[in-house]
C-alpha cells in the first residue's frame, strides 16, 4: 500500500529551530549557522520518513516561521515598507513576521491569525496595488534538491493559489480579482521550474476548500486549476485538503483531472459519504487522511482498516494512499523524549514519529488482510485497557447543571453602573493582559523547584519578591488595574491542568504555535475536577502589595480544552463543562478572598469553531458560550469579569462574544489594523472593550503618538466610557526594557486622551 505524510514538525526533536532562531535574532550566530541547523532538522525528518517507508514524503514543509509567508516571499508578495529596509532576504522575511526596529527603519509586522481551526498561527500576506506577482524565490527548489541528494524523492508541497488568495489582505484599491491572472502565471512558472529540476509530484495545499464556498469561489478555484493542469508538464499534481470535508466543491475537484486528491476522513464528517455517493475518478490516487494529524491518541487500526476496506469497494486498491489527515506540525515530535510517563500511559499515545510507525503498520495490515495479526491484537487491547478515568462525582455534578446556572444576574447594564461606582476607575482605564516577562531567573526558580533543588518556601519567597517588584513597577508606570505577573506559571493551560484532576503531563511534547513560540499542551486523560485552589494565594499576596485594583487571572474552560489534547472517548461538550465547573470553583474562591476583578481568558474560543457557518451553533457555540457563562454566573454584581481573546477572526462571531456576558473583553487588534471595530459598532456591542493598542509579538516599542492615533480610531466605534487601554496580549515573551518603555507610552497616551476629552 502506498503511504503519505502531508508535513512533519519543523521545530526539531529538542526545539533546535527555536533556539537557533532566537540566537540569530540576538546576533549570537550568523545566518549561515542558522541555515545549518535548519538543514540538520530537515535531514533528520527525511531520515525518519524514509525508514518508515513512506511513499510520498513532503519537501518544503519546513519554514523558519510560516509556510504562508514562505509562499508570499516565493512570489514576491513583499510590501514596499519591508523591501525598503534594504536587509538580506532572510532578514526581510523575519521583518514581515516579527517587525523591525533598528538602524534600517521601524516597521510593524504583518497581521497574524489562527490557521483554520488550530492553535498554529499564519502570517497574513499583504498584496499592494503595485505588487508584481512573480516567481522570485529559490527555497522550495533548493529543499527538493537537498532531499534528492539525500536519496529521498519528495513531493513538493506549497500553499495553493486559491487558499493563498482567499487568506491574503488586499491593501489598496485593487482586489482579489485583479491579481488572479498574475498569480496563475506565477504558479505556472513554478510548475515549469519543478519540471526543470525533475520533480515528479507537486502538492497544492488547499484547506480553504473545506469552508463554505460561494459559486464565485468555486469558479475562481476551477479557473485557476484548469490553467495550471493544462500547463503542468510531466509533473503530477496532488490537490491536498484537510481540516474538514469539501462538500461544496467535491464534484468540481474530482472532475478537474488531478493526479491525486487528498481528503480528510478524520475531521471531514461527510468525506466518506461524498466518495461513496459521488464516486471517485478511476485514474486518480485517493490520498485518504485516516491518521489523525491533530491529536496524540493511538490510531484504532481496526476502525481505520474498516474504512479502507469500504473505500476499496469504490476506489481501486492500488489507487488508495494511506495519508495523515493534516500536517503532523500540530503534534509533538516524538514519545522518545518522555522519560517520566509510565508505559501504562505512553502505550496509548502516538506523536509525529510514532504516527509514521502507525502508517507503516496499517499499510502492512491492509496488504496482508491478516485479522489474527499480533500487531492488530495489541492495538485492539489499547481501546479496552485504560487506567480508570471515570469520576462519578464529576459526572453527577455535570448532569445536575440547571439552565439558570448559565445566567448571571443582574443584567449587564445594571452591573456596569455598580462596578463603575465601586472601582472608581478613570476614563480610558489602563491595564495589561496578565503576564509579565518571564526572565531567566524566573524560569530558573521554577526549574530548580521542580527538580527539588530548592524548597517550596524558597520557591514561593522568590515569586513573592517578583510579584512585589512587578506591582511596584506597574504603580511607577501608572497603570490603573494591576496584575501579579504570573511568575509561577509555565503556561496558561498547563499550569491550570497541574491543579486539576484528570490531566497527564509531558516533558518535551512541544508543538509550534507561531515562529519560535512553542506550547506544550497537556493531555486530558479522565474526568476533570479542581483538586485545590490554583491562583488564590498569589492574587491575595498581590492585593496586599497595593491599594489599586488587582485582577485575578484565570484561563477559561474552552481555551483549556482547546489548548489541551482532548479525550476521544467522551464529547468535547461534556469535557468542557467538567472544566467549567472546576474554574467556577476558582472564580468563587477568588471573589471570597476579596478579588474584585477576575479575568477569565478565552484566547482559543474560536479554535474548534466549525469552519462552516451552518455548523457553528449546532456543533460548538451552543455549548462553548454557555460554558463560559457557567464559570462566571455565580459572582456578585460588583465583581467585574474580564475575558481576553487573540489572533483569530472575530468579526463574524461578535454576537456570540457579546453573549458571553463578560463585563470587559480585551482582544488583539493592533496587527489587524483595528478591523474588528466596525463590527463592534454594527452589532451594538454592549460589553466594555480593550482592543490591543500595540503588538506584543514584536520587540518594537510603540510611540505615544502611535497609541493615541490607535485610540482615536477606536473612539469612532467604541464609546469613551467603554474603552480600555491595554496591549494586545500577555507580555510573557517580551524583554523587561521594551516592556517598561511600551507601557510608559501606553499610560502617557491614555493620559493625553483624557486631557483631550476633559
Short mmCIF file of C-alpha atoms in Angstrom, two decimals, residues 348-657:
data_model
loop_
_atom_site.label_atom_id
_atom_site.label_comp_id
_atom_site.label_asym_id
_atom_site.label_seq_id
_atom_site.Cartn_x
_atom_site.Cartn_y
_atom_site.Cartn_z
CA UNK A 348 -1.95 4.95 24.27
CA UNK A 349 -0.15 7.87 22.60
CA UNK A 350 1.42 8.48 19.19
CA UNK A 351 3.36 11.65 18.44
CA UNK A 352 4.64 12.54 14.96
CA UNK A 353 7.44 9.96 14.85
CA UNK A 354 5.18 7.23 16.23
CA UNK A 355 2.49 8.09 13.68
CA UNK A 356 4.97 7.12 10.98
CA UNK A 357 5.06 3.67 12.58
CA UNK A 358 1.28 3.58 12.69
CA UNK A 359 1.08 4.36 8.98
CA UNK A 360 3.51 1.53 8.26
CA UNK A 361 1.54 -0.87 10.50
CA UNK A 362 -1.81 -0.07 8.90
CA UNK A 363 -0.41 -0.35 5.37
CA UNK A 364 1.11 -3.74 6.20
CA UNK A 365 -2.14 -4.97 7.76
CA UNK A 366 -4.15 -3.76 4.77
CA UNK A 367 -1.87 -5.58 2.35
CA UNK A 368 -1.82 -8.82 4.36
CA UNK A 369 -5.50 -8.80 5.40
CA UNK A 370 -4.32 -10.72 8.48
CA UNK A 371 -7.17 -10.47 11.01
CA UNK A 372 -5.17 -12.56 13.51
CA UNK A 373 -2.09 -10.34 13.45
CA UNK A 374 -0.40 -9.83 16.80
CA UNK A 375 0.03 -6.14 15.92
CA UNK A 376 -3.72 -5.83 15.41
CA UNK A 377 -4.49 -7.71 18.62
CA UNK A 378 -2.18 -5.45 20.64
CA UNK A 379 -3.77 -2.37 19.11
CA UNK A 380 -7.29 -3.61 19.88
CA UNK A 381 -6.33 -4.11 23.52
CA UNK A 382 -5.48 -0.41 23.87
CA UNK A 383 -9.13 0.54 23.49
CA UNK A 384 -10.28 -1.61 26.40
CA UNK A 385 -7.17 -1.37 28.60
CA UNK A 386 -7.37 2.10 30.14
CA UNK A 387 -6.43 3.27 33.62
CA UNK A 388 -9.73 4.20 35.29
CA UNK A 389 -10.56 7.69 34.07
CA UNK A 390 -14.13 7.96 35.39
CA UNK A 391 -15.11 10.12 38.40
CA UNK A 392 -18.75 9.52 39.32
CA UNK A 393 -18.95 12.70 41.42
CA UNK A 394 -17.80 14.85 38.48
CA UNK A 395 -20.25 13.23 36.11
CA UNK A 396 -23.09 13.68 38.61
CA UNK A 397 -22.26 17.37 39.04
CA UNK A 398 -22.35 17.93 35.27
CA UNK A 399 -25.69 16.15 35.00
CA UNK A 400 -27.15 18.45 37.67
CA UNK A 401 -26.31 21.73 35.88
CA UNK A 402 -29.51 23.79 35.55
CA UNK A 403 -30.42 26.28 32.82
CA UNK A 404 -30.30 29.06 35.43
CA UNK A 405 -26.64 28.23 36.09
CA UNK A 406 -25.79 29.74 32.71
CA UNK A 407 -27.28 33.16 33.52
CA UNK A 408 -25.67 35.95 35.52
CA UNK A 409 -27.86 38.47 37.32
CA UNK A 410 -28.45 41.36 37.35
CA UNK A 411 -28.20 42.20 33.66
CA UNK A 412 -25.06 43.81 32.22
CA UNK A 413 -26.29 47.42 32.23
CA UNK A 414 -27.05 47.29 35.96
CA UNK A 415 -23.75 45.58 36.77
CA UNK A 416 -21.83 48.17 34.75
CA UNK A 417 -23.19 51.03 36.87
CA UNK A 418 -22.45 49.19 40.13
CA UNK A 419 -18.89 48.34 39.06
CA UNK A 420 -18.02 51.86 37.88
CA UNK A 421 -19.11 53.28 41.21
CA UNK A 422 -17.27 50.66 43.23
CA UNK A 423 -13.99 50.59 41.31
CA UNK A 424 -13.74 54.34 40.66
CA UNK A 425 -11.52 53.94 37.61
CA UNK A 426 -10.71 56.92 35.35
CA UNK A 427 -11.85 57.27 31.76
CA UNK A 428 -9.81 55.00 29.46
CA UNK A 429 -8.55 52.75 32.29
CA UNK A 430 -5.16 51.18 31.65
CA UNK A 431 -4.14 47.58 32.36
CA UNK A 432 -2.23 44.67 30.86
CA UNK A 433 -3.46 41.26 29.76
CA UNK A 434 -1.79 39.46 32.66
CA UNK A 435 1.70 38.03 32.26
CA UNK A 436 4.95 40.00 32.60
CA UNK A 437 8.33 38.98 31.13
CA UNK A 438 9.45 35.51 32.15
CA UNK A 439 13.12 36.31 32.65
CA UNK A 440 15.86 33.73 33.06
CA UNK A 441 15.78 33.97 36.86
CA UNK A 442 12.03 33.28 36.86
CA UNK A 443 12.48 30.17 34.72
CA UNK A 444 15.44 29.05 36.80
CA UNK A 445 13.46 29.35 40.03
CA UNK A 446 10.65 27.21 38.63
CA UNK A 447 13.03 24.61 37.20
CA UNK A 448 15.00 24.30 40.43
CA UNK A 449 11.81 23.82 42.42
CA UNK A 450 10.62 21.12 40.02
CA UNK A 451 13.96 19.34 40.32
CA UNK A 452 13.89 19.54 44.12
CA UNK A 453 16.96 21.80 44.28
CA UNK A 454 15.15 24.42 46.37
CA UNK A 455 12.41 24.17 48.97
CA UNK A 456 8.79 25.20 48.48
CA UNK A 457 9.42 28.09 50.88
CA UNK A 458 12.37 29.33 48.80
CA UNK A 459 10.34 28.98 45.60
CA UNK A 460 7.40 30.94 46.99
CA UNK A 461 9.59 33.58 48.59
CA UNK A 462 11.22 34.25 45.22
CA UNK A 463 7.82 34.53 43.49
CA UNK A 464 6.50 36.91 46.13
CA UNK A 465 9.57 39.09 45.65
CA UNK A 466 8.96 39.16 41.87
CA UNK A 467 5.26 39.93 42.36
CA UNK A 468 6.06 42.81 44.70
CA UNK A 469 8.60 44.18 42.19
CA UNK A 470 6.11 43.81 39.34
CA UNK A 471 3.39 45.66 41.24
CA UNK A 472 5.81 48.42 42.20
CA UNK A 473 6.76 48.75 38.54
CA UNK A 474 3.11 49.00 37.48
CA UNK A 475 2.45 51.65 40.14
CA UNK A 476 5.51 53.57 38.99
CA UNK A 477 4.30 53.42 35.38
CA UNK A 478 0.82 54.47 36.47
CA UNK A 479 -1.36 51.56 35.37
CA UNK A 480 -4.88 51.66 36.79
CA UNK A 481 -5.59 47.92 37.18
CA UNK A 482 -2.69 45.81 38.42
CA UNK A 483 -1.78 42.19 37.65
CA UNK A 484 0.56 39.97 39.64
CA UNK A 485 2.71 38.98 36.64
CA UNK A 486 2.13 35.20 36.62
CA UNK A 487 5.70 34.29 37.59
CA UNK A 488 4.54 30.96 38.98
CA UNK A 489 3.10 29.84 35.63
CA UNK A 490 4.89 27.84 32.98
CA UNK A 491 1.96 28.03 30.57
CA UNK A 492 -1.58 29.41 30.76
CA UNK A 493 -3.11 25.96 30.26
CA UNK A 494 -0.54 23.54 31.62
CA UNK A 495 -0.36 25.46 34.89
CA UNK A 496 -4.08 25.05 35.47
CA UNK A 497 -4.03 21.44 34.33
CA UNK A 498 -1.45 20.67 37.00
CA UNK A 499 -4.02 21.65 39.62
CA UNK A 500 -6.87 19.69 38.06
CA UNK A 501 -7.61 16.00 38.41
CA UNK A 502 -7.87 14.13 35.10
CA UNK A 503 -4.74 15.51 33.40
CA UNK A 504 -1.49 13.89 32.22
CA UNK A 505 1.64 15.95 31.54
CA UNK A 506 4.64 15.58 29.29
CA UNK A 507 8.24 16.76 29.49
CA UNK A 508 9.05 17.72 25.91
CA UNK A 509 5.85 17.39 23.89
CA UNK A 510 6.30 20.80 22.30
CA UNK A 511 4.15 22.00 19.41
CA UNK A 512 4.78 25.12 17.32
CA UNK A 513 2.23 27.88 17.85
CA UNK A 514 3.94 30.58 15.77
CA UNK A 515 7.52 31.34 14.81
CA UNK A 516 9.72 30.45 17.77
CA UNK A 517 6.78 30.20 20.16
CA UNK A 518 6.11 26.59 21.16
CA UNK A 519 3.48 25.27 23.56
CA UNK A 520 3.28 22.00 25.46
CA UNK A 521 -0.40 21.02 25.58
CA UNK A 522 -1.34 18.79 28.50
CA UNK A 523 -3.39 15.66 27.85
CA UNK A 524 -6.92 15.26 29.20
CA UNK A 525 -6.90 11.67 30.37
CA UNK A 526 -10.04 11.42 32.51
CA UNK A 527 -12.85 13.29 34.21
CA UNK A 528 -11.72 16.76 35.33
CA UNK A 529 -12.18 18.49 38.70
CA UNK A 530 -10.34 21.07 40.82
CA UNK A 531 -8.04 19.41 43.34
CA UNK A 532 -7.17 22.60 45.23
CA UNK A 533 -7.20 26.38 44.90
CA UNK A 534 -4.99 27.37 41.99
CA UNK A 535 -4.36 31.12 41.97
CA UNK A 536 -5.83 32.43 45.23
CA UNK A 537 -2.54 32.51 47.15
CA UNK A 538 -0.77 34.67 44.56
CA UNK A 539 -3.71 37.02 43.99
CA UNK A 540 -4.13 37.59 47.74
CA UNK A 541 -0.45 38.40 48.10
CA UNK A 542 -0.60 40.79 45.14
CA UNK A 543 -3.61 42.55 46.65
CA UNK A 544 -1.68 43.06 49.88
CA UNK A 545 1.04 44.94 47.95
CA UNK A 546 -1.14 47.72 46.52
CA UNK A 547 -4.19 49.87 47.06
CA UNK A 548 -5.09 49.65 43.39
CA UNK A 549 -7.48 47.02 42.00
CA UNK A 550 -5.80 43.68 41.28
CA UNK A 551 -7.05 41.34 38.55
CA UNK A 552 -7.24 37.66 39.31
CA UNK A 553 -6.00 35.80 36.24
CA UNK A 554 -7.60 32.55 35.06
CA UNK A 555 -7.78 30.55 31.86
CA UNK A 556 -11.29 29.77 30.67
CA UNK A 557 -12.71 26.29 30.12
CA UNK A 558 -12.96 26.44 26.33
CA UNK A 559 -9.33 27.54 26.00
CA UNK A 560 -8.15 24.90 28.48
CA UNK A 561 -9.97 22.31 26.38
CA UNK A 562 -8.79 23.67 23.04
CA UNK A 563 -5.18 24.00 24.12
CA UNK A 564 -5.06 20.51 25.55
CA UNK A 565 -5.06 17.23 23.68
CA UNK A 566 -8.68 16.21 24.31
CA UNK A 567 -10.15 12.82 25.08
CA UNK A 568 -11.73 10.93 22.23
CA UNK A 569 -13.99 8.72 24.37
CA UNK A 570 -16.39 11.48 25.50
CA UNK A 571 -17.74 14.58 23.76
CA UNK A 572 -15.90 17.90 23.75
CA UNK A 573 -19.00 19.48 25.29
CA UNK A 574 -19.02 17.17 28.30
CA UNK A 575 -15.27 17.58 28.83
CA UNK A 576 -15.58 21.39 28.65
CA UNK A 577 -18.42 21.50 31.17
CA UNK A 578 -16.31 19.50 33.60
CA UNK A 579 -13.52 22.05 33.25
CA UNK A 580 -16.01 24.93 33.53
CA UNK A 581 -17.22 23.71 36.91
CA UNK A 582 -13.62 23.44 38.15
CA UNK A 583 -12.81 27.02 37.06
CA UNK A 584 -16.12 28.25 38.50
CA UNK A 585 -14.92 26.98 41.89
CA UNK A 586 -11.75 29.03 41.47
CA UNK A 587 -13.67 32.17 40.46
CA UNK A 588 -15.86 32.00 43.58
CA UNK A 589 -12.78 31.33 45.71
CA UNK A 590 -11.05 34.44 44.36
CA UNK A 591 -14.13 36.55 44.98
CA UNK A 592 -14.42 35.24 48.54
CA UNK A 593 -10.84 36.39 49.10
CA UNK A 594 -11.50 39.99 48.07
CA UNK A 595 -10.51 39.97 44.38
CA UNK A 596 -12.87 42.46 42.70
CA UNK A 597 -11.74 41.95 39.08
CA UNK A 598 -11.33 38.47 37.62
CA UNK A 599 -10.11 37.83 34.08
CA UNK A 600 -11.12 34.53 32.52
CA UNK A 601 -9.11 34.22 29.31
CA UNK A 602 -10.71 32.58 26.30
CA UNK A 603 -7.88 33.16 23.85
CA UNK A 604 -8.77 29.98 21.96
CA UNK A 605 -12.54 30.41 21.78
CA UNK A 606 -12.59 30.19 18.00
CA UNK A 607 -10.23 27.30 17.52
CA UNK A 608 -12.76 24.48 17.45
CA UNK A 609 -15.41 26.62 15.76
CA UNK A 610 -16.55 24.59 12.74
CA UNK A 611 -15.20 26.01 9.52
CA UNK A 612 -18.70 26.07 8.03
CA UNK A 613 -21.04 28.72 9.42
CA UNK A 614 -24.01 26.39 9.18
CA UNK A 615 -22.39 24.19 11.84
CA UNK A 616 -21.34 26.97 14.24
CA UNK A 617 -24.19 26.76 16.72
CA UNK A 618 -25.33 23.18 16.33
CA UNK A 619 -21.80 21.80 16.84
CA UNK A 620 -19.99 24.35 19.00
CA UNK A 621 -21.27 27.77 20.06
CA UNK A 622 -24.40 26.35 21.61
CA UNK A 623 -22.24 24.81 24.36
CA UNK A 624 -18.97 26.81 24.24
CA UNK A 625 -20.60 30.16 25.09
CA UNK A 626 -22.77 28.70 27.90
CA UNK A 627 -19.65 27.00 29.32
CA UNK A 628 -18.05 30.44 29.81
CA UNK A 629 -21.26 31.80 31.34
CA UNK A 630 -21.33 28.86 33.74
CA UNK A 631 -17.90 29.85 35.04
CA UNK A 632 -18.91 33.44 35.86
CA UNK A 633 -22.60 33.26 36.67
CA UNK A 634 -22.18 32.81 40.42
CA UNK A 635 -20.32 36.05 41.25
CA UNK A 636 -21.75 39.20 42.83
CA UNK A 637 -22.83 42.18 40.67
CA UNK A 638 -19.88 44.29 41.85
CA UNK A 639 -17.29 41.71 40.77
CA UNK A 640 -16.05 42.67 37.32
CA UNK A 641 -15.48 39.77 34.92
CA UNK A 642 -12.95 40.27 32.12
CA UNK A 643 -12.04 37.95 29.27
CA UNK A 644 -9.37 38.02 26.57
CA UNK A 645 -9.12 36.70 23.02
CA UNK A 646 -6.34 36.91 20.48
CA UNK A 647 -5.21 36.32 16.89
CA UNK A 648 -8.39 34.94 15.36
CA UNK A 649 -11.14 36.18 13.09
CA UNK A 650 -13.71 37.64 15.48
CA UNK A 651 -15.80 39.96 13.32
CA UNK A 652 -18.27 37.25 12.27
CA UNK A 653 -18.89 35.94 15.80
CA UNK A 654 -19.29 39.28 17.60
CA UNK A 655 -22.89 38.50 18.70
CA UNK A 656 -21.69 35.23 20.25
CA UNK A 657 -18.85 37.01 22.06
#
